[in-house]
Amino acid sequence: MSAPSSIDWQQRARQLTVDVRPIIDGERVDVRIDGRGDMHGGERGEVGEGRFDSVNPHDGRVVASLASCGEADVDAAVLSARRTFEQGTWSRISAHERSRTLLRFADEIERHQEELALLDSLEMGMPISSALPDVALAARIVRSTAERLDKLSEQVLPSAAHTLALNLRVPHGVVAAITPWNFPLYVALGKIVPALGMGNSVVLKPSEIASLSCLRLGDLAMAAGLPAGALNVLPGLGRETGRLLALHNDVDCLSFTGSTTTGRVLMQYAGQSNLKALLLECGGKSPQLVFDDLGDLDAVAESLVQGFVWNCGQVCVAGTRILVTRALYAPLLQRLSALVESQRGGDPLQPSTVLGPLANRVQLERVGAMVDAARRDGATIVAGGARDTAAGGCHYRPTLIADLPHAHVFMQEEIFGPVAGILPFDGVEQALQLANDSRYGLSATLWTRDVALAHGLVRRVRGGPVTVNAVASPGPGHVSGSSVEPAGASGFGAEGGTAGLMAYTRAKSVHYRLG
Ligand code: NAD
């Protein structure tokens, strides 16, 4: 769905009222201020005294000022989640009943699609033309996940005539979900729906950069009939609210999406507390491999660019290492240069805008610093390479960089902006060796019409989702039930499909002696 041009989004933004209070035990409540340490100004809009602002990265205006949830709030939310879990009003009802509630939740999300898209767009700069289909896709994934719930089965094991042996799956209990800002609503739903679907209670802490759509999700889940305490939403800073949740001894499972750096810290917190189960979806530096036998080189060039510029490059599966067979390197570079140079950023609330700003100043500075370092080290800036001063705000021009060794930090580190490096390769084995020469293992894209070549590589190239001849995006696959699991510094734990549901359960077996 593209953004309806009849809507005046600026006016909608001006009329918007937001409720920034957390949702605990089925209600909007005020943040408790007792026992809070002072928070001092920091990188992520923190304004001191346990408060933070979310700031529109296009025009620098404060969208909302929020209080960061502290220990008393975290304890209350976890207690509420635990109580609801033990009461069984959600955890022990039938899968069919849970499915019906989650289907109503999907209806509510669709009914509020424009408001939810507007909130994400205002807080992190995603163009409204992308935010609307993003919410629509998320609602479809909620629906397809809900529809899968009452079709799952458990196992009867072979056993002697007078015994019965079963393999069962049971929910973890209380699941904490800590999520990033790049697709605020989409990523949160990708955690809370499978967790709830399998009977867990959830405490969600969205990113401090974009919390508002997640808070509205809490309202909508209640409107759909979720019992109080099954979904609590706590806005807050990572090193405060997130840390408290990750260290909490009554959280059974922590599902995290975010940077590898934070993922490592959360592993320590799990070890320091109750050894809670972990699901970590972290960063990536994914390859796009371009082989000889392509059809329309212009079309491939367009998709390659989309693969690293979409959502201003703030996509975990962005294809930011473009590896090209030597025969096509020069003609492709020429096309890519023109295409990347032609990308223009604009106001996210204009329905015609396709490229928005980076999400905040920290991202802007990080992207600029990485490009400057590559330039200093002798790279060729094929296109872009600077801030987009015409668009203003946190806009950065899409950038393509050549002539760097693959070992260079620009080719190895996740940058999270509309920037990519390009290198030639000689032969399939070198292509594979370069593709897998990364500490990450999130996703990979192959461009070839040779099906035998592609299928021969699918199992060997590192990455959960492998996409052939299309722009990488796990979303549509999740609608139809595909499951992915990262490798290396990209984390662990399955997402999507049946494996993604099972990740929110643990295995249990039972043996009966009959008669
Ligand atoms: P981040 O790690 O800075 O923050 C993610 C979340 O963790 C936020 O809610 C933050 O408040 C919280 N957090 C930060 N420090 C914490 C701490 N010490 N304890 C507890 N919680 C803490 O990541 P980000 O900048 O918000 O998001 C961008 C990152 O997310 C990129 O690395 C991107 O690749 C990754 N990402 C991965 C996937 C995936 O599926 N693998 C999807 C989307 C984004």
CSV table of N, CA and C in Angstrom, one decimal, residues 109-159:
chain,number,residue,atom,x,y,z
A,109,ILE,N,-4.9,-3.7,14.7
A,109,ILE,CA,-3.7,-3.0,14.1
A,109,ILE,C,-4.0,-2.5,12.7
A,110,GLU,N,-4.8,-3.2,12.0
A,110,GLU,CA,-5.2,-2.7,10.6
A,110,GLU,C,-6.1,-1.5,10.8
A,111,ARG,N,-7.0,-1.5,11.7
A,111,ARG,CA,-7.9,-0.4,11.9
A,111,ARG,C,-7.1,0.9,12.3
A,112,HIS,N,-6.0,0.7,12.9
A,112,HIS,CA,-5.2,1.9,13.4
A,112,HIS,C,-3.9,2.0,12.6
A,113,GLN,N,-3.9,1.5,11.4
A,113,GLN,CA,-2.7,1.4,10.5
A,113,GLN,C,-2.1,2.8,10.3
A,114,GLU,N,-3.0,3.8,10.0
A,114,GLU,CA,-2.4,5.1,9.7
A,114,GLU,C,-1.8,5.8,10.9
A,115,GLU,N,-2.4,5.7,12.0
A,115,GLU,CA,-1.8,6.2,13.3
A,115,GLU,C,-0.5,5.6,13.6
A,116,LEU,N,-0.5,4.3,13.5
A,116,LEU,CA,0.8,3.5,13.9
A,116,LEU,C,1.9,3.9,12.9
A,117,ALA,N,1.6,4.0,11.6
A,117,ALA,CA,2.6,4.3,10.7
A,117,ALA,C,3.1,5.7,10.9
A,118,LEU,N,2.2,6.6,11.2
A,118,LEU,CA,2.6,8.0,11.5
A,118,LEU,C,3.6,8.1,12.7
A,119,LEU,N,3.3,7.3,13.7
A,119,LEU,CA,4.1,7.4,14.9
A,119,LEU,C,5.5,6.9,14.6
A,120,ASP,N,5.7,5.8,13.9
A,120,ASP,CA,7.0,5.3,13.5
A,120,ASP,C,7.7,6.3,12.6
A,121,SER,N,7.0,6.9,11.7
A,121,SER,CA,7.6,7.9,10.7
A,121,SER,C,8.1,9.1,11.5
A,122,LEU,N,7.3,9.6,12.4
A,122,LEU,CA,7.7,10.8,13.2
A,122,LEU,C,8.9,10.5,14.1
A,123,GLU,N,8.9,9.4,14.7
A,123,GLU,CA,10.0,9.1,15.7
A,123,GLU,C,11.3,8.7,15.1
A,124,MET,N,11.3,7.9,14.0
A,124,MET,CA,12.6,7.4,13.4
A,124,MET,C,12.8,7.7,12.0
A,125,GLY,N,11.8,8.5,11.4
A,125,GLY,CA,12.1,9.0,10.0
A,125,GLY,C,11.7,8.1,8.9
A,126,MET,N,11.1,7.0,9.1
A,126,MET,CA,10.7,6.1,8.0
A,126,MET,C,9.7,6.8,7.1
A,127,PRO,N,9.9,6.9,5.8
A,127,PRO,CA,8.9,7.6,5.0
A,127,PRO,C,7.5,7.0,5.2
A,128,ILE,N,6.5,7.8,5.2
A,128,ILE,CA,5.2,7.3,5.4
A,128,ILE,C,4.8,6.3,4.3
A,129,SER,N,5.4,6.5,3.1
A,129,SER,CA,5.2,5.6,2.0
A,129,SER,C,5.7,4.2,2.3
A,130,SER,N,6.6,4.0,3.2
A,130,SER,CA,7.1,2.7,3.6
A,130,SER,C,6.5,2.3,4.9
A,131,ALA,N,6.2,3.2,5.8
A,131,ALA,CA,5.7,2.9,7.1
A,131,ALA,C,4.3,2.2,7.0
A,132,LEU,N,3.5,2.7,6.1
A,132,LEU,CA,2.1,2.1,5.9
A,132,LEU,C,2.2,0.7,5.5
A,133,PRO,N,2.9,0.3,4.4
A,133,PRO,CA,3.0,-1.1,4.1
A,133,PRO,C,3.7,-1.9,5.1
A,134,ASP,N,4.6,-1.3,5.9
A,134,ASP,CA,5.3,-2.0,7.0
A,134,ASP,C,4.2,-2.5,8.0
A,135,VAL,N,3.3,-1.6,8.4
A,135,VAL,CA,2.3,-1.9,9.4
A,135,VAL,C,1.4,-3.0,8.8
A,136,ALA,N,1.0,-2.8,7.5
A,136,ALA,CA,0.1,-3.8,6.9
A,136,ALA,C,0.8,-5.2,6.9
A,137,LEU,N,2.1,-5.2,6.6
A,137,LEU,CA,2.7,-6.5,6.5
A,137,LEU,C,2.8,-7.1,7.9
A,138,ALA,N,3.1,-6.3,8.9
A,138,ALA,CA,3.1,-6.7,10.3
A,138,ALA,C,1.8,-7.4,10.7
A,139,ALA,N,0.7,-6.7,10.3
A,139,ALA,CA,-0.6,-7.2,10.7
A,139,ALA,C,-0.9,-8.6,10.0
A,140,ARG,N,-0.4,-8.7,8.8
A,140,ARG,CA,-0.5,-10.0,8.1
A,140,ARG,C,0.3,-11.1,8.8
A,141,ILE,N,1.5,-10.7,9.3
A,141,ILE,CA,2.3,-11.7,10.0
A,141,ILE,C,1.6,-12.1,11.3
A,142,VAL,N,1.0,-11.1,12.0
A,142,VAL,CA,0.2,-11.5,13.2
A,142,VAL,C,-0.9,-12.5,12.9
A,143,ARG,N,-1.6,-12.2,11.8
A,143,ARG,CA,-2.7,-13.1,11.4
A,143,ARG,C,-2.1,-14.5,11.1
A,144,SER,N,-1.1,-14.6,10.3
A,144,SER,CA,-0.6,-15.9,9.8
A,144,SER,C,-0.1,-16.7,11.0
A,145,THR,N,0.6,-15.9,12.0
A,145,THR,CA,1.1,-16.6,13.2
A,145,THR,C,-0.1,-17.1,14.0
A,146,ALA,N,-1.1,-16.3,14.2
A,146,ALA,CA,-2.3,-16.7,15.0
A,146,ALA,C,-2.9,-17.9,14.3
A,147,GLU,N,-3.0,-18.0,13.0
A,147,GLU,CA,-3.7,-19.1,12.3
A,147,GLU,C,-2.9,-20.4,12.4
A,148,ARG,N,-1.6,-20.3,12.7
A,148,ARG,CA,-0.8,-21.5,12.8
A,148,ARG,C,-1.0,-22.2,14.2
A,149,LEU,N,-1.4,-21.4,15.2
A,149,LEU,CA,-1.4,-21.9,16.6
A,149,LEU,C,-2.1,-23.2,16.8
A,150,ASP,N,-3.4,-23.3,16.3
A,150,ASP,CA,-4.1,-24.5,16.6
A,150,ASP,C,-3.9,-25.6,15.6
A,151,LYS,N,-2.8,-25.5,14.8
A,151,LYS,CA,-2.5,-26.6,13.9
A,151,LYS,C,-1.2,-27.3,14.4
A,152,LEU,N,-0.6,-26.8,15.5
A,152,LEU,CA,0.6,-27.4,16.0
A,152,LEU,C,0.3,-28.7,16.7
A,153,SER,N,1.2,-29.6,16.6
A,153,SER,CA,1.0,-30.9,17.3
A,153,SER,C,2.2,-31.3,18.1
A,154,GLU,N,1.9,-32.1,19.1
A,154,GLU,CA,3.0,-32.7,19.9
A,154,GLU,C,3.2,-34.1,19.5
A,155,GLN,N,4.2,-34.8,20.1
A,155,GLN,CA,4.6,-36.1,19.6
A,155,GLN,C,4.2,-37.2,20.6
A,156,VAL,N,3.7,-38.3,20.1
A,156,VAL,CA,3.5,-39.6,20.8
A,156,VAL,C,4.7,-40.4,20.4
A,157,LEU,N,5.5,-40.9,21.4
A,157,LEU,CA,6.7,-41.6,21.1
A,157,LEU,C,6.4,-43.1,21.1
A,158,PRO,N,7.2,-43.9,20.3
A,158,PRO,CA,7.0,-45.4,20.4
A,158,PRO,C,7.3,-45.9,21.8
A,159,SER,N,6.5,-46.7,22.3
A,159,SER,CA,6.7,-47.2,23.7
A,159,SER,C,6.0,-48.6,23.8
